[in-house]
mmCIF file of C-alpha atoms in Angstrom:
data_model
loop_
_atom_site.group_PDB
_atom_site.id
_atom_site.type_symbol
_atom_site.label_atom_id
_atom_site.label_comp_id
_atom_site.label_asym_id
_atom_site.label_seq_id
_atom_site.Cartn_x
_atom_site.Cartn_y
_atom_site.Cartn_z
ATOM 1 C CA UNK A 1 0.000 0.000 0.000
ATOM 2 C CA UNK A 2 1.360 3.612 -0.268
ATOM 3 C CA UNK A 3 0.432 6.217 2.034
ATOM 4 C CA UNK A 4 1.110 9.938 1.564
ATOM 5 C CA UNK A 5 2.202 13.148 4.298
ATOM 6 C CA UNK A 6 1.763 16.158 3.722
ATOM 7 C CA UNK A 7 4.462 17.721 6.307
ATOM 8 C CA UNK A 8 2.103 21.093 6.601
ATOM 9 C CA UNK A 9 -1.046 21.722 6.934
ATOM 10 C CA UNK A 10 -1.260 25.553 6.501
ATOM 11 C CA UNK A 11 1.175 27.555 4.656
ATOM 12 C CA UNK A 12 0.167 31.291 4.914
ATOM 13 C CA UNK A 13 2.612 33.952 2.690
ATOM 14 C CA UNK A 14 2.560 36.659 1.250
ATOM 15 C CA UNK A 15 1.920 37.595 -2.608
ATOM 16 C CA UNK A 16 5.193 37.284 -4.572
ATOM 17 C CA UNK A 17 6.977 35.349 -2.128
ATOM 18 C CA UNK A 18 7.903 32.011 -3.042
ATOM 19 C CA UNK A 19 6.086 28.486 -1.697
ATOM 20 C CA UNK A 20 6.768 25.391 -0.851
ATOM 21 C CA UNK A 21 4.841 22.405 -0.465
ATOM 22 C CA UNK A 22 6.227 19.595 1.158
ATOM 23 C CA UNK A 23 5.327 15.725 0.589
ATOM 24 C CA UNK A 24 6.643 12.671 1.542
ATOM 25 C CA UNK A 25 5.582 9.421 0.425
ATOM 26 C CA UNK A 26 5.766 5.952 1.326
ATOM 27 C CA UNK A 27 5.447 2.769 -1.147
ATOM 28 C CA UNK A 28 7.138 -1.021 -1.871
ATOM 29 C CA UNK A 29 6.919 -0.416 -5.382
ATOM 30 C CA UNK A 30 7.273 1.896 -8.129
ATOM 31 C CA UNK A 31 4.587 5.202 -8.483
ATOM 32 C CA UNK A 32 3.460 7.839 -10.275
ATOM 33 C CA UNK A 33 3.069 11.222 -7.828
ATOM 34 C CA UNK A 34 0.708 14.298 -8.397
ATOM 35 C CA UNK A 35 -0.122 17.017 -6.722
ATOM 36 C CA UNK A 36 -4.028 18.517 -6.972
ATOM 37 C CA UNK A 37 -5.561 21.711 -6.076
ATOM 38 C CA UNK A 38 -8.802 22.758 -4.826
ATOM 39 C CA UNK A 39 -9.929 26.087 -4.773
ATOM 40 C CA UNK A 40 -13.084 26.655 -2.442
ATOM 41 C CA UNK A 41 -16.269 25.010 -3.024
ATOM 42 C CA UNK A 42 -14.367 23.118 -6.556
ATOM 43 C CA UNK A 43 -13.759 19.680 -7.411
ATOM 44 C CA UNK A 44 -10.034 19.105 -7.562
ATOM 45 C CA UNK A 45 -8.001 20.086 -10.190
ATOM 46 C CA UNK A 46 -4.568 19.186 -11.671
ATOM 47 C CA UNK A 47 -1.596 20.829 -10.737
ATOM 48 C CA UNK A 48 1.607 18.419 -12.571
ATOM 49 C CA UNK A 49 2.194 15.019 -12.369
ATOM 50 C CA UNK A 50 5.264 12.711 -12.397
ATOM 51 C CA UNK A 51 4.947 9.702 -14.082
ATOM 52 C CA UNK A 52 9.497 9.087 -15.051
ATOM 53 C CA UNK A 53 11.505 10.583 -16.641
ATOM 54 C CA UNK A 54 12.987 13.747 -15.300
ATOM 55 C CA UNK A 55 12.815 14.515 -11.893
ATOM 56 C CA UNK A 56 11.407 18.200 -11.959
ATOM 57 C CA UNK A 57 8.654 18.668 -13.234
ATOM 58 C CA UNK A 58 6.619 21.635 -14.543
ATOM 59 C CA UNK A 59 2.716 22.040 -13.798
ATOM 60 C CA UNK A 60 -0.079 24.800 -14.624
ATOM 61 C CA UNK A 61 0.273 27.953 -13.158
ATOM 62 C CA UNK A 62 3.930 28.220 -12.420
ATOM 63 C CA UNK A 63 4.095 25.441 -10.228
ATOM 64 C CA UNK A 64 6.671 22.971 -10.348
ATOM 65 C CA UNK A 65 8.002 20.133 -8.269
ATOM 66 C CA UNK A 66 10.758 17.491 -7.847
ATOM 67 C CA UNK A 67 10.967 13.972 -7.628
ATOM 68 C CA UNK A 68 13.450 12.619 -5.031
ATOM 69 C CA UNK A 69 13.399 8.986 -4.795
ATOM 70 C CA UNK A 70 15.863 8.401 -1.940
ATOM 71 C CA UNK A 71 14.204 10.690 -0.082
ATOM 72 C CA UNK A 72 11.108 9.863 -0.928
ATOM 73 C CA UNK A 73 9.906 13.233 -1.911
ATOM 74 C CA UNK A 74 7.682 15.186 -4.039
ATOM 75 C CA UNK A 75 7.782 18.726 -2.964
ATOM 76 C CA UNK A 76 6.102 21.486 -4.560
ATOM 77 C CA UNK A 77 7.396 25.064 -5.133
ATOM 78 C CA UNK A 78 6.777 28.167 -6.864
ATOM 79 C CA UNK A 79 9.069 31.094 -7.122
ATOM 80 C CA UNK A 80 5.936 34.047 -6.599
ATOM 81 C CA UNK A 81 2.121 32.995 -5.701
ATOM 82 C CA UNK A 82 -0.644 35.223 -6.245
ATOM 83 C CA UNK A 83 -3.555 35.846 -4.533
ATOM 84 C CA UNK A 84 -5.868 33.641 -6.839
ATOM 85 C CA UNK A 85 -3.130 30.702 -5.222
ATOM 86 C CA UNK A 86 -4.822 30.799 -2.373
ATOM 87 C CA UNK A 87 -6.466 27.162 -2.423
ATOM 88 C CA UNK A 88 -5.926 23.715 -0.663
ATOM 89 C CA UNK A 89 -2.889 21.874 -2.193
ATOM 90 C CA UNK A 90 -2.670 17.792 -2.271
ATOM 91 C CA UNK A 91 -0.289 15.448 -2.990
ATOM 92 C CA UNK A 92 -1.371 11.933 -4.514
ATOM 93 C CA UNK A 93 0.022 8.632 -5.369
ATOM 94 C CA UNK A 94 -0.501 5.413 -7.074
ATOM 95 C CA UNK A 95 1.489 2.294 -7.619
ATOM 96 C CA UNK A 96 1.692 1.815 -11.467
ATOM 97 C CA UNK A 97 0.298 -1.631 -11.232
ATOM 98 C CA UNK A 98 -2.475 -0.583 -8.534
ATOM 99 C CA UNK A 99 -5.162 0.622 -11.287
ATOM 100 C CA UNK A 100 -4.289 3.934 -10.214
ATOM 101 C CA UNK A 101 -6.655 4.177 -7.203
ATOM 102 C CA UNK A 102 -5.067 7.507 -5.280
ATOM 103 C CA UNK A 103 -4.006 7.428 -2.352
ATOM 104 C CA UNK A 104 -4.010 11.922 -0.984
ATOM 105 C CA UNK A 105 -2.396 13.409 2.120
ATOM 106 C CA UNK A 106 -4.128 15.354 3.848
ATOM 107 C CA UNK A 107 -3.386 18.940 1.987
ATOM 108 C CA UNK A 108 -2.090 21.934 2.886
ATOM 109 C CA UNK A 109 -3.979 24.917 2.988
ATOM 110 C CA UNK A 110 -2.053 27.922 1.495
ATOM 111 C CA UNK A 111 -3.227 31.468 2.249
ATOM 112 C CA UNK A 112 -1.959 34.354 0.434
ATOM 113 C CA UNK A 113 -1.788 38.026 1.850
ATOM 114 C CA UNK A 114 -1.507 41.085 0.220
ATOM 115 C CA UNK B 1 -16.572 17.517 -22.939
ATOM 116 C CA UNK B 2 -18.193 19.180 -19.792
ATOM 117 C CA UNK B 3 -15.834 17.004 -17.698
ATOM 118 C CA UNK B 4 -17.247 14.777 -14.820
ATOM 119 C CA UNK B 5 -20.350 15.847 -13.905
ATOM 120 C CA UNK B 6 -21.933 15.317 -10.256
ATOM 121 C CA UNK B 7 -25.846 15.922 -9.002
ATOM 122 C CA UNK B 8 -26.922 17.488 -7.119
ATOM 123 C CA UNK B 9 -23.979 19.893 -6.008
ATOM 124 C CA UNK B 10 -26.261 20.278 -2.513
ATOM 125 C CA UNK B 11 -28.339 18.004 -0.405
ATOM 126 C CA UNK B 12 -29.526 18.474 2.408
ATOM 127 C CA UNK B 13 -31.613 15.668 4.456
ATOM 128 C CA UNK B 14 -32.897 14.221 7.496
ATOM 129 C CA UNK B 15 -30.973 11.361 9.183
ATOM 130 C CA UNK B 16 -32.909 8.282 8.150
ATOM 131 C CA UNK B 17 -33.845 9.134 5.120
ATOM 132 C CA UNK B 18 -32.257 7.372 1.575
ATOM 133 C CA UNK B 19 -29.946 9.768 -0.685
ATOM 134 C CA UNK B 20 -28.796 9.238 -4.068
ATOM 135 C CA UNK B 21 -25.932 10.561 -5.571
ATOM 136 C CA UNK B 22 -25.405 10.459 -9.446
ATOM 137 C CA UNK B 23 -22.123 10.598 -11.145
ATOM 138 C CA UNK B 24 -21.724 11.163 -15.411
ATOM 139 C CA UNK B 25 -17.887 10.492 -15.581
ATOM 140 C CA UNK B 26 -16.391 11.926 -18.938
ATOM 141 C CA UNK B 27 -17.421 9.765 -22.293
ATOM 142 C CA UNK B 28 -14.589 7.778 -23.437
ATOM 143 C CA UNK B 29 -13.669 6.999 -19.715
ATOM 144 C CA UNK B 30 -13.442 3.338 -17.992
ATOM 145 C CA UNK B 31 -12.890 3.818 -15.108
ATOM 146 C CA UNK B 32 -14.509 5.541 -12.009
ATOM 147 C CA UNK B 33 -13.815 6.389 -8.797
ATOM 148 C CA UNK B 34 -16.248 8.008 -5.511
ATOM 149 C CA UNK B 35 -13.943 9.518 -2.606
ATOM 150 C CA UNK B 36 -15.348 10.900 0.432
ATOM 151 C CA UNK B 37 -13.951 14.118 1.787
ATOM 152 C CA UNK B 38 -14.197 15.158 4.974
ATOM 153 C CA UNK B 39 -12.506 17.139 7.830
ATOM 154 C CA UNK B 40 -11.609 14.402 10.202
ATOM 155 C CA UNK B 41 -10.461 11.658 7.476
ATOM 156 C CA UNK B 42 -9.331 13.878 4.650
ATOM 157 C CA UNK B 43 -9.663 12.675 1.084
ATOM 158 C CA UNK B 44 -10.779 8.860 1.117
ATOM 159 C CA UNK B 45 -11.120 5.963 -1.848
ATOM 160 C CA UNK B 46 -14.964 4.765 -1.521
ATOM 161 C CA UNK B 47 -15.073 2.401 -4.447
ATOM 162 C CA UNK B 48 -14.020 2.269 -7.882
ATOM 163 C CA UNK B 49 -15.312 0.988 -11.621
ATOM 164 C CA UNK B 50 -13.960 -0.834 -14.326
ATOM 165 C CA UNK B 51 -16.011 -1.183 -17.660
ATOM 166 C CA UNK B 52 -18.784 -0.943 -15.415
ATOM 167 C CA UNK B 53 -17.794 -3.742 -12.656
ATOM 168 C CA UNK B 54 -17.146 -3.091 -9.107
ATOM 169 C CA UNK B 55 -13.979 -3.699 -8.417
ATOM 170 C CA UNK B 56 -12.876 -2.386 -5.381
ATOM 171 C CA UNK B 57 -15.198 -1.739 -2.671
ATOM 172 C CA UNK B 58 -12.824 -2.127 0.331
ATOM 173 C CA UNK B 59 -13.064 1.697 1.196
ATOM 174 C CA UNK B 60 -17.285 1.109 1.577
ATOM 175 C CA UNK B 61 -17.736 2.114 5.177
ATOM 176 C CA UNK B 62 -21.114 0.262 5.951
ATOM 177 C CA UNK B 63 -23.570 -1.699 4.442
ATOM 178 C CA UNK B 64 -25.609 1.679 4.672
ATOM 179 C CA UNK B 65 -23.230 2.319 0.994
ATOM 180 C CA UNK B 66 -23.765 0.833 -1.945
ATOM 181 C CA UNK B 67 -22.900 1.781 -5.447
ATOM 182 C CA UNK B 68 -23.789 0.972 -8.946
ATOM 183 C CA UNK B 69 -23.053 1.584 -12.762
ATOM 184 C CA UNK B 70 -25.377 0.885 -14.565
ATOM 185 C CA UNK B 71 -23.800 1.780 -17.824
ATOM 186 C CA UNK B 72 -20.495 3.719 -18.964
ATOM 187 C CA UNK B 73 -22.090 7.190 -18.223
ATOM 188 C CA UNK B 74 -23.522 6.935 -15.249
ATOM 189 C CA UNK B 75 -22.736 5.432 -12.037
ATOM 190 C CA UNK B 76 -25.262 6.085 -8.629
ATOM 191 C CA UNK B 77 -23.802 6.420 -4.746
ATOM 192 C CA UNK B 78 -26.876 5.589 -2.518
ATOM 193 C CA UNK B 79 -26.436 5.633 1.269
ATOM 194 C CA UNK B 80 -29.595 4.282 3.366
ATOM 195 C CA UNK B 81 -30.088 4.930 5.682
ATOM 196 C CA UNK B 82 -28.284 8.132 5.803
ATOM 197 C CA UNK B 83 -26.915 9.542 9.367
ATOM 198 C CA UNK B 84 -25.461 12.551 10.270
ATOM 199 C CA UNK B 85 -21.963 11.609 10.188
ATOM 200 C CA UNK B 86 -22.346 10.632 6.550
ATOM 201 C CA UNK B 87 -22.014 14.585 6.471
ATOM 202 C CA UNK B 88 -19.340 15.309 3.607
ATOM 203 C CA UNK B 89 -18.434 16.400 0.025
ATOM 204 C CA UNK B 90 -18.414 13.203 -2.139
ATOM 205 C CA UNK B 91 -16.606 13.398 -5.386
ATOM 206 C CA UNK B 92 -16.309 11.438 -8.140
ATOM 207 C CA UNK B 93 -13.371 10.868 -10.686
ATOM 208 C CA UNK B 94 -13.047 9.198 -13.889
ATOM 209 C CA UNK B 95 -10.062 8.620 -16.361
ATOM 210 C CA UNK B 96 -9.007 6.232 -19.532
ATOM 211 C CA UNK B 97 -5.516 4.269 -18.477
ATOM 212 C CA UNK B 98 -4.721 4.263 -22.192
ATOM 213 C CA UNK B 99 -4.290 7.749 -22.317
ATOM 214 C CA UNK B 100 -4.239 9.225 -18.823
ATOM 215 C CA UNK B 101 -2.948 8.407 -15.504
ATOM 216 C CA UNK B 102 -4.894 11.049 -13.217
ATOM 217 C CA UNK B 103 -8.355 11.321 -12.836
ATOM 218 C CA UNK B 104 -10.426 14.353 -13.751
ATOM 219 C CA UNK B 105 -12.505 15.298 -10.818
ATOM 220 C CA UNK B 106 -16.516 16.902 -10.686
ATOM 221 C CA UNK B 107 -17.606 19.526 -8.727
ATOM 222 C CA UNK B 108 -18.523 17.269 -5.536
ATOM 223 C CA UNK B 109 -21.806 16.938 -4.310
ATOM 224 C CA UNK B 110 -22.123 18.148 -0.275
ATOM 225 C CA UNK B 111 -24.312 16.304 1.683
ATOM 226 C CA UNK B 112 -25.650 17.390 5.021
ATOM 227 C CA UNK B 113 -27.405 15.025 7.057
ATOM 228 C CA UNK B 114 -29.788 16.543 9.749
#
């Protein structure tokens, strides 16, 4: 089984600083990682994905994130948020041979001030 | 395509009472997921679809849940009876694992049980 952590659960900062998201995962086998968002009252909505390949990868909206497999990582960042940012942020992953059910953390909630 | 569509996106009833929630996951699409989301438990796996069958209902919490698909563009989560700690915004997914490996989301439904 893999199981995900999302290492905080509100991130508040202020517009045109830079983010980070951190995740941590935990799985036997190998897995594809994404990270979600979910503005309020919305179904959630893809952010990027890793899948192989190279180990940063670039999402919507400026985000990006990096795959680090001895450290079991997934952490997402972006170099100057906005206000419309503001949103809950989750991190998901699959086994590739586990018909892709998701397993999420349990997001973090980022808040950006003016 | 409209994307996964979910009815209704509100429902409110009284504890005891049967509630239906209906689910048209994107055309083209094999399989489908439901996920619960709620405060306490965060984003959880209810049961998922493949061509049409069941296939994983370990995440069912009670015999109170059942779900059905009837046919590839519609699938129904009934709870009855409901209670009040059924309470949450249930979402469903769907995606095609020749072509994608994350799942495109609906709107949610939120249920309030009274």
């Amino acid at each position: 089984a893999q199981s995900v952590t999302q290492l905080d659960s509100q991130v508040p900062v202020f517009e045109e600083a830079p983010v980070e998201l951190r995740c941590n995962y935990s799985s036997s086998v190998s897995v594809y990682l994404f990270w979600y968002v979910q503005y309020p009252n919305q179904g959630l909505q893809l952010l990027l994905k890793y899948l192989s390949g190279s180990t940063l990868v670039k999402g919507i909206n400026g985000f990006e994130a990096e795959f680090n497999k001895s450290q079991t990582s997934f952490h997402l960042r972006k170099p100057s948020v906005h206000i419309s940012d503001t949103a809950e942020y989750f991190c998901a992953v699959t086994s590739v041979s586990n018909d892709y059910k998701l397993s999420f953390g349990a997001g973090t909630t980022v808040t950006v001030r003016a | 395509d409209a994307g996964v569509i979910q009815s209704p996106r509100h429902e409110v009833t009284e504890m005891g009472q049967e509630v239906t929630l209906r689910c048209k996951p994107i055309s083209g699409h094999d399989y489908l997921f439901w996920y619960r989301q709620t405060m306490m438990r965060g984003l959880e796996l209810l049961i998922y679809f493949n061509n049409n069958v069941p296939i994983d209902d370990s995440g069912m919490p009670e015999d109170r849940f059942s779900a059905k698909m009837p046919n590839a563009s519609f699938s129904t989560l009934k709870i009855q009876p409901s209670e009040p700690r059924d309470s949450a915004v249930y979402f469903c997914a769907s995606t095609d694992r020749t072509i994608n490996t994350e799942a495109f989301f609906g709107q949610g439904t939120r249920l309030t049980v009274v």
